[in-house]
Amino acid sequence: MIASDLRSGIDLLGDMIAEARTIVPFTGAGISTESGIPDFRSPGGLWTRNRPIPFDEFVASQEARDEAWRRRFAMEPSFAAARPGRGHRALASLYKAGKVPAIVTQNIDNLHQASGFSPEHVVELHGNTTYARCIGCGTRFEIGWVKERFDPEGIAPSCTACGEPVKSATISFGQSMPEEEMRRATELAQHCDLFLAIGSSLVVWPAAGFPVLARNCGAKLVIINNEPTDQDDIADLVIRHDIGEILGPFVGN
């Protein structure tokens, strides 16, 4: 059902949270817009201004790598200034209360960790942009190290260990999804009794399959998103209002 207004949506969500034993939140870009992180698909989003750089293009072209890092550093002020919003803090409260064993996210901004989730309990399907890795040997590099080498001439650095390209630790178009994270997300979706899809357009697969999986395994499904999604018709509750307004009452509960 679609909540008729904000108040009734919050009340219904509160009842479902109270009744649930195991809650798995699944978050998309919409939960972080309150924190100043732009989303991707809405009007004015990042993908309306820049064509995404596919993984194979990043690997093949120094020019593509240079552009990818130029864009990343153009976003650095937003990422550096971002703090967890009401949505992040509310989910962290449920986590600390023992209702949420782990969170599955499409986001790359590290804000769930900053809100109080232990890193091992944040399943990042699309990686993390707050550090980098060599695509060859997997060596980790900090963003400051990359920027120090990029800034003088705008040339993306290579790995000091094996010479392969260094990329932000995110999953690009055409890049394989991380196997362990997909396995963990699948297990979480299969063993919860309430699945909360928050701030996701639910159009990016295979990630968008987790709400369906949870529902098929018997969980109640709640979708919280400003815009309609293709999965609204299978949800037990749909709330189309501002995420911070919806989850704000649950901060500290």
Short mmCIF file of the C-alpha atoms (twelve columns), coordinates in Angstrom:
data_MODEL
# 
_entry.id   MODEL 
# 
loop_
_atom_site.group_PDB 
_atom_site.id 
_atom_site.type_symbol 
_atom_site.label_atom_id 
_atom_site.label_alt_id 
_atom_site.label_comp_id 
_atom_site.label_asym_id 
_atom_site.label_seq_id 
_atom_site.Cartn_x 
_atom_site.Cartn_y 
_atom_site.Cartn_z 
_atom_site.pdbx_PDB_model_num 
ATOM 1   C CA . MET A 1   0.000  0.000   0.000   1 
ATOM 2   C CA . ILE A 2   1.060  3.606   -0.579  1 
ATOM 3   C CA . ALA A 3   1.003  5.753   2.554   1 
ATOM 4   C CA . SER A 4   -1.621 8.480   2.205   1 
ATOM 5   C CA . ASP A 5   0.502  11.070  4.004   1 
ATOM 6   C CA . LEU A 6   3.751  11.454  5.912   1 
ATOM 7   C CA . ARG A 7   2.279  10.934  9.384   1 
ATOM 8   C CA . SER A 8   0.462  7.731   8.528   1 
ATOM 9   C CA . GLY A 9   3.563  6.455   6.721   1 
ATOM 10  C CA . ILE A 10  5.731  7.036   9.792   1 
ATOM 11  C CA . ASP A 11  3.169  5.351   12.043  1 
ATOM 12  C CA . LEU A 12  2.865  2.294   9.810   1 
ATOM 13  C CA . LEU A 13  6.651  2.040   9.468   1 
ATOM 14  C CA . GLY A 14  7.040  2.310   13.237  1 
ATOM 15  C CA . ASP A 15  4.644  -0.578  13.772  1 
ATOM 16  C CA . MET A 16  6.499  -2.749  11.258  1 
ATOM 17  C CA . ILE A 17  9.864  -1.946  12.840  1 
ATOM 18  C CA . ALA A 18  8.514  -2.768  16.297  1 
ATOM 19  C CA . GLU A 19  7.187  -6.136  15.123  1 
ATOM 20  C CA . ALA A 20  10.292 -7.139  13.161  1 
ATOM 21  C CA . ARG A 21  13.028 -9.308  14.598  1 
ATOM 22  C CA . THR A 22  15.586 -8.877  11.817  1 
ATOM 23  C CA . ILE A 23  15.628 -5.771  9.622   1 
ATOM 24  C CA . VAL A 24  17.839 -5.383  6.567   1 
ATOM 25  C CA . PRO A 25  18.124 -1.856  5.135   1 
ATOM 26  C CA . PHE A 26  19.101 -1.479  1.481   1 
ATOM 27  C CA . THR A 27  20.119 2.074   0.617   1 
ATOM 28  C CA . GLY A 28  20.648 4.082   -2.543  1 
ATOM 29  C CA . ALA A 29  21.775 7.602   -3.383  1 
ATOM 30  C CA . GLY A 30  18.574 9.210   -2.099  1 
ATOM 31  C CA . ILE A 31  19.545 8.714   1.540   1 
ATOM 32  C CA . SER A 32  22.704 10.798  1.080   1 
ATOM 33  C CA . THR A 33  21.300 13.846  -0.728  1 
ATOM 34  C CA . GLU A 34  20.499 15.394  2.673   1 
ATOM 35  C CA . SER A 35  24.223 15.109  3.401   1 
ATOM 36  C CA . GLY A 36  25.131 17.079  0.270   1 
ATOM 37  C CA . ILE A 37  26.075 14.125  -1.944  1 
ATOM 38  C CA . PRO A 38  24.432 14.559  -5.390  1 
ATOM 39  C CA . ASP A 39  22.470 11.622  -6.738  1 
ATOM 40  C CA . PHE A 40  22.843 10.206  -10.230 1 
ATOM 41  C CA . ARG A 41  19.617 9.889   -12.170 1 
ATOM 42  C CA . SER A 42  17.335 12.713  -11.114 1 
ATOM 43  C CA . PRO A 43  17.253 16.007  -13.040 1 
ATOM 44  C CA . GLY A 44  20.553 17.729  -12.400 1 
ATOM 45  C CA . GLY A 45  22.115 14.481  -11.157 1 
ATOM 46  C CA . LEU A 46  25.682 13.533  -11.990 1 
ATOM 47  C CA . TRP A 47  24.787 11.382  -15.001 1 
ATOM 48  C CA . THR A 48  22.814 14.186  -16.645 1 
ATOM 49  C CA . ARG A 49  26.048 16.197  -16.743 1 
ATOM 50  C CA . ASN A 50  28.704 13.543  -17.400 1 
ATOM 51  C CA . ARG A 51  28.651 10.306  -19.350 1 
ATOM 52  C CA . PRO A 52  29.826 7.509   -17.048 1 
ATOM 53  C CA . ILE A 53  33.250 6.105   -17.925 1 
ATOM 54  C CA . PRO A 54  32.978 2.319   -18.421 1 
ATOM 55  C CA . PHE A 55  35.542 0.067   -16.786 1 
ATOM 56  C CA . ASP A 56  37.040 -1.199  -20.061 1 
ATOM 57  C CA . GLU A 57  37.560 2.386   -21.208 1 
ATOM 58  C CA . PHE A 58  39.249 3.252   -17.909 1 
ATOM 59  C CA . VAL A 59  41.608 0.303   -18.314 1 
ATOM 60  C CA . ALA A 60  42.421 0.994   -21.954 1 
ATOM 61  C CA . SER A 61  42.880 4.756   -21.960 1 
ATOM 62  C CA . GLN A 62  45.162 7.027   -19.956 1 
ATOM 63  C CA . GLU A 63  42.946 9.910   -21.064 1 
ATOM 64  C CA . ALA A 64  39.888 8.172   -19.579 1 
ATOM 65  C CA . ARG A 65  41.760 7.544   -16.313 1 
ATOM 66  C CA . ASP A 66  42.802 11.182  -16.157 1 
ATOM 67  C CA . GLU A 67  39.188 12.292  -16.688 1 
ATOM 68  C CA . ALA A 68  37.876 9.819   -14.103 1 
ATOM 69  C CA . TRP A 69  40.213 11.196  -11.455 1 
ATOM 70  C CA . ARG A 70  39.511 14.786  -12.495 1 
ATOM 71  C CA . ARG A 71  35.813 14.162  -11.829 1 
ATOM 72  C CA . ARG A 72  36.566 12.414  -8.540  1 
ATOM 73  C CA . PHE A 73  38.604 15.326  -7.246  1 
ATOM 74  C CA . ALA A 74  35.983 17.812  -8.443  1 
ATOM 75  C CA . MET A 75  33.594 16.009  -6.068  1 
ATOM 76  C CA . GLU A 76  36.058 15.938  -3.170  1 
ATOM 77  C CA . PRO A 77  34.635 19.010  -1.381  1 
ATOM 78  C CA . SER A 78  31.200 17.361  -1.295  1 
ATOM 79  C CA . PHE A 79  32.535 14.053  -0.005  1 
ATOM 80  C CA . ALA A 80  34.863 15.699  2.526   1 
ATOM 81  C CA . ALA A 81  32.111 17.912  3.947   1 
ATOM 82  C CA . ALA A 82  29.397 15.233  4.052   1 
ATOM 83  C CA . ARG A 83  28.099 14.096  7.418   1 
ATOM 84  C CA . PRO A 84  25.508 11.400  8.114   1 
ATOM 85  C CA . GLY A 85  21.937 12.637  7.698   1 
ATOM 86  C CA . ARG A 86  18.827 11.703  9.654   1 
ATOM 87  C CA . GLY A 87  18.335 8.593   7.532   1 
ATOM 88  C CA . HIS A 88  21.852 7.311   8.208   1 
ATOM 89  C CA . ARG A 89  21.540 8.042   11.921  1 
ATOM 90  C CA . ALA A 90  18.135 6.360   12.226  1 
ATOM 91  C CA . LEU A 91  19.430 3.154   10.644  1 
ATOM 92  C CA . ALA A 92  22.484 3.289   12.896  1 
ATOM 93  C CA . SER A 93  20.139 3.524   15.893  1 
ATOM 94  C CA . LEU A 94  18.329 0.365   14.782  1 
ATOM 95  C CA . TYR A 95  21.710 -1.311  14.281  1 
ATOM 96  C CA . LYS A 96  22.877 -0.378  17.782  1 
ATOM 97  C CA . ALA A 97  19.560 -1.642  19.168  1 
ATOM 98  C CA . GLY A 98  20.239 -5.066  17.651  1 
ATOM 99  C CA . LYS A 99  17.445 -4.926  15.074  1 
ATOM 100 C CA . VAL A 100 19.776 -4.599  12.069  1 
ATOM 101 C CA . PRO A 101 22.579 -7.180  11.666  1 
ATOM 102 C CA . ALA A 102 24.113 -5.417  8.654   1 
ATOM 103 C CA . ILE A 103 23.246 -2.918  5.944   1 
ATOM 104 C CA . VAL A 104 23.407 -3.368  2.162   1 
ATOM 105 C CA . THR A 105 24.169 -0.223  0.198   1 
ATOM 106 C CA . GLN A 106 24.656 0.943   -3.361  1 
ATOM 107 C CA . ASN A 107 26.349 4.062   -2.019  1 
ATOM 108 C CA . ILE A 108 30.068 4.768   -2.166  1 
ATOM 109 C CA . ASP A 109 30.275 7.659   0.311   1 
ATOM 110 C CA . ASN A 110 31.232 5.863   3.572   1 
ATOM 111 C CA . LEU A 111 28.422 7.647   5.461   1 
ATOM 112 C CA . HIS A 112 26.958 4.488   6.970   1 
ATOM 113 C CA . GLN A 113 30.315 3.771   8.599   1 
ATOM 114 C CA . ALA A 114 30.482 7.377   9.789   1 
ATOM 115 C CA . SER A 115 27.006 7.054   11.312  1 
ATOM 116 C CA . GLY A 116 28.036 4.205   13.601  1 
ATOM 117 C CA . PHE A 117 27.958 0.982   11.586  1 
ATOM 118 C CA . SER A 118 31.041 -1.187  11.981  1 
ATOM 119 C CA . PRO A 119 32.741 -1.424  8.563   1 
ATOM 120 C CA . GLU A 120 32.360 -5.208  8.539   1 
ATOM 121 C CA . HIS A 121 28.594 -4.771  8.762   1 
ATOM 122 C CA . VAL A 122 28.342 -2.469  5.726   1 
ATOM 123 C CA . VAL A 123 27.932 -4.499  2.525   1 
ATOM 124 C CA . GLU A 124 29.047 -2.134  -0.255  1 
ATOM 125 C CA . LEU A 125 27.752 -3.445  -3.570  1 
ATOM 126 C CA . HIS A 126 29.297 -0.627  -5.587  1 
ATOM 127 C CA . GLY A 127 32.461 -0.064  -3.596  1 
ATOM 128 C CA . ASN A 128 33.789 2.965   -1.751  1 
ATOM 129 C CA . THR A 129 35.132 6.211   -3.172  1 
ATOM 130 C CA . THR A 130 37.024 7.323   -0.078  1 
ATOM 131 C CA . TYR A 131 40.094 5.283   -1.025  1 
ATOM 132 C CA . ALA A 132 41.621 3.678   -4.145  1 
ATOM 133 C CA . ARG A 133 42.963 0.315   -5.272  1 
ATOM 134 C CA . CYS A 134 45.279 -0.967  -7.967  1 
ATOM 135 C CA . ILE A 135 43.174 -2.876  -10.494 1 
ATOM 136 C CA . GLY A 136 46.042 -5.319  -10.958 1 
ATOM 137 C CA . CYS A 137 47.374 -6.394  -7.559  1 
ATOM 138 C CA . GLY A 138 44.737 -4.811  -5.338  1 
ATOM 139 C CA . THR A 139 47.109 -2.634  -3.320  1 
ATOM 140 C CA . ARG A 140 45.195 0.047   -1.408  1 
ATOM 141 C CA . PHE A 141 46.077 3.710   -1.842  1 
ATOM 142 C CA . GLU A 142 44.648 6.658   0.078   1 
ATOM 143 C CA . ILE A 143 42.944 9.438   -1.844  1 
ATOM 144 C CA . GLY A 144 45.520 11.967  -0.626  1 
ATOM 145 C CA . TRP A 145 48.313 9.865   -2.157  1 
ATOM 146 C CA . VAL A 146 46.536 9.821   -5.526  1 
ATOM 147 C CA . LYS A 147 45.796 13.560  -5.436  1 
ATOM 148 C CA . GLU A 148 49.391 14.429  -4.603  1 
ATOM 149 C CA . ARG A 149 50.529 12.664  -7.781  1 
ATOM 150 C CA . PHE A 150 47.603 13.753  -9.953  1 
ATOM 151 C CA . ASP A 151 47.624 17.479  -9.227  1 
ATOM 152 C CA . PRO A 152 50.901 18.617  -10.873 1 
ATOM 153 C CA . GLU A 153 49.982 17.581  -14.442 1 
ATOM 154 C CA . GLY A 154 46.522 16.033  -14.186 1 
ATOM 155 C CA . ILE A 155 47.825 12.546  -14.937 1 
ATOM 156 C CA . ALA A 156 46.382 9.541   -13.104 1 
ATOM 157 C CA . PRO A 157 49.116 7.595   -11.284 1 
ATOM 158 C CA . SER A 158 49.924 3.918   -11.607 1 
ATOM 159 C CA . CYS A 159 50.546 1.374   -8.876  1 
ATOM 160 C CA . THR A 160 53.971 1.575   -7.243  1 
ATOM 161 C CA . ALA A 161 53.960 -2.196  -6.768  1 
ATOM 162 C CA . CYS A 162 52.969 -3.541  -10.200 1 
ATOM 163 C CA . GLY A 163 52.505 -0.575  -12.527 1 
ATOM 164 C CA . GLU A 164 48.810 -1.184  -13.251 1 
ATOM 165 C CA . PRO A 165 46.229 1.650   -13.106 1 
ATOM 166 C CA . VAL A 166 44.996 2.908   -9.740  1 
ATOM 167 C CA . LYS A 167 41.231 3.406   -9.545  1 
ATOM 168 C CA . SER A 168 38.872 4.625   -6.854  1 
ATOM 169 C CA . ALA A 169 37.612 1.554   -5.009  1 
ATOM 170 C CA . THR A 170 34.217 1.722   -6.703  1 
ATOM 171 C CA . ILE A 171 32.458 -0.549  -9.176  1 
ATOM 172 C CA . SER A 172 32.177 1.001   -12.644 1 
ATOM 173 C CA . PHE A 173 29.887 0.065   -15.523 1 
ATOM 174 C CA . GLY A 174 31.159 -3.156  -17.052 1 
ATOM 175 C CA . GLN A 175 33.145 -4.112  -13.966 1 
ATOM 176 C CA . SER A 176 32.294 -7.368  -12.204 1 
ATOM 177 C CA . MET A 177 30.205 -7.096  -9.058  1 
ATOM 178 C CA . PRO A 178 32.131 -8.058  -5.894  1 
ATOM 179 C CA . GLU A 179 31.425 -11.744 -5.239  1 
ATOM 180 C CA . GLU A 180 31.662 -11.714 -1.447  1 
ATOM 181 C CA . GLU A 181 29.425 -8.656  -1.103  1 
ATOM 182 C CA . MET A 182 26.833 -10.173 -3.439  1 
ATOM 183 C CA . ARG A 183 26.903 -13.402 -1.423  1 
ATOM 184 C CA . ARG A 184 26.439 -11.562 1.864   1 
ATOM 185 C CA . ALA A 185 23.630 -9.389  0.497   1 
ATOM 186 C CA . THR A 186 21.852 -12.479 -0.802  1 
ATOM 187 C CA . GLU A 187 22.116 -14.181 2.584   1 
ATOM 188 C CA . LEU A 188 20.840 -11.091 4.405   1 
ATOM 189 C CA . ALA A 189 17.871 -10.718 2.057   1 
ATOM 190 C CA . GLN A 190 16.974 -14.379 2.519   1 
ATOM 191 C CA . HIS A 191 16.981 -14.296 6.318   1 
ATOM 192 C CA . CYS A 192 15.267 -11.049 7.338   1 
ATOM 193 C CA . ASP A 193 11.628 -10.445 8.164   1 
ATOM 194 C CA . LEU A 194 11.616 -6.754  7.191   1 
ATOM 195 C CA . PHE A 195 13.500 -5.349  4.196   1 
ATOM 196 C CA . LEU A 196 13.745 -1.550  3.882   1 
ATOM 197 C CA . ALA A 197 14.607 -0.232  0.399   1 
ATOM 198 C CA . ILE A 198 15.543 3.406   0.977   1 
ATOM 199 C CA . GLY A 199 16.466 6.058   -1.580  1 
ATOM 200 C CA . SER A 200 17.054 3.657   -4.461  1 
ATOM 201 C CA . SER A 201 15.491 3.919   -7.910  1 
ATOM 202 C CA . LEU A 202 15.663 0.084   -8.015  1 
ATOM 203 C CA . VAL A 203 16.693 0.059   -11.671 1 
ATOM 204 C CA . VAL A 204 20.334 -1.044  -11.361 1 
ATOM 205 C CA . TRP A 205 20.618 -4.815  -11.520 1 
ATOM 206 C CA . PRO A 206 21.600 -7.157  -10.009 1 
ATOM 207 C CA . ALA A 207 21.376 -4.962  -6.893  1 
ATOM 208 C CA . ALA A 208 17.702 -4.210  -7.566  1 
ATOM 209 C CA . GLY A 209 16.947 -7.914  -7.209  1 
ATOM 210 C CA . PHE A 210 17.473 -7.958  -3.444  1 
ATOM 211 C CA . PRO A 211 14.104 -6.428  -2.452  1 
ATOM 212 C CA . VAL A 212 12.382 -8.983  -4.693  1 
ATOM 213 C CA . LEU A 213 14.437 -11.810 -3.162  1 
ATOM 214 C CA . ALA A 214 13.590 -10.709 0.372   1 
ATOM 215 C CA . ARG A 215 9.886  -10.484 -0.471  1 
ATOM 216 C CA . ASN A 216 9.935  -13.914 -2.091  1 
ATOM 217 C CA . CYS A 217 11.570 -15.355 1.039   1 
ATOM 218 C CA . GLY A 218 8.746  -14.080 3.231   1 
ATOM 219 C CA . ALA A 219 9.982  -10.684 4.413   1 
ATOM 220 C CA . LYS A 220 7.778  -7.614  4.476   1 
ATOM 221 C CA . LEU A 221 9.017  -5.004  2.009   1 
ATOM 222 C CA . VAL A 222 8.987  -1.245  2.592   1 
ATOM 223 C CA . ILE A 223 10.061 1.163   -0.153  1 
ATOM 224 C CA . ILE A 224 10.959 4.705   0.890   1 
ATOM 225 C CA . ASN A 225 11.698 6.921   -2.099  1 
ATOM 226 C CA . ASN A 226 10.584 10.300  -3.403  1 
ATOM 227 C CA . GLU A 227 9.812  8.881   -6.846  1 
ATOM 228 C CA . PRO A 228 7.819  5.754   -7.816  1 
ATOM 229 C CA . THR A 229 9.800  2.570   -8.498  1 
ATOM 230 C CA . ASP A 230 9.057  -0.508  -10.588 1 
ATOM 231 C CA . GLN A 231 8.759  -2.543  -7.390  1 
ATOM 232 C CA . ASP A 232 6.111  -0.460  -5.629  1 
ATOM 233 C CA . ASP A 233 3.399  -2.940  -6.580  1 
ATOM 234 C CA . ILE A 234 5.026  -5.781  -4.605  1 
ATOM 235 C CA . ALA A 235 5.776  -3.699  -1.504  1 
ATOM 236 C CA . ASP A 236 3.797  -3.961  1.715   1 
ATOM 237 C CA . LEU A 237 4.315  -0.242  2.293   1 
ATOM 238 C CA . VAL A 238 5.461  2.578   0.009   1 
ATOM 239 C CA . ILE A 239 6.272  6.007   1.457   1 
ATOM 240 C CA . ARG A 240 6.937  8.757   -1.094  1 
ATOM 241 C CA . HIS A 241 8.239  11.568  1.040   1 
ATOM 242 C CA . ASP A 242 11.573 13.071  2.076   1 
ATOM 243 C CA . ILE A 243 13.763 10.343  3.604   1 
ATOM 244 C CA . GLY A 244 15.048 12.526  6.431   1 
ATOM 245 C CA . GLU A 245 11.486 13.475  7.389   1 
ATOM 246 C CA . ILE A 246 10.379 9.817   7.362   1 
ATOM 247 C CA . LEU A 247 13.312 8.358   9.305   1 
ATOM 248 C CA . GLY A 248 14.040 11.353  11.535  1 
ATOM 249 C CA . PRO A 249 11.632 10.180  14.266  1 
ATOM 250 C CA . PHE A 250 13.611 6.932   14.564  1 
ATOM 251 C CA . VAL A 251 16.964 8.606   15.320  1 
ATOM 252 C CA . GLY A 252 17.955 7.513   18.798  1 
ATOM 253 C CA . ASN A 253 15.093 5.044   19.175  1 
# 
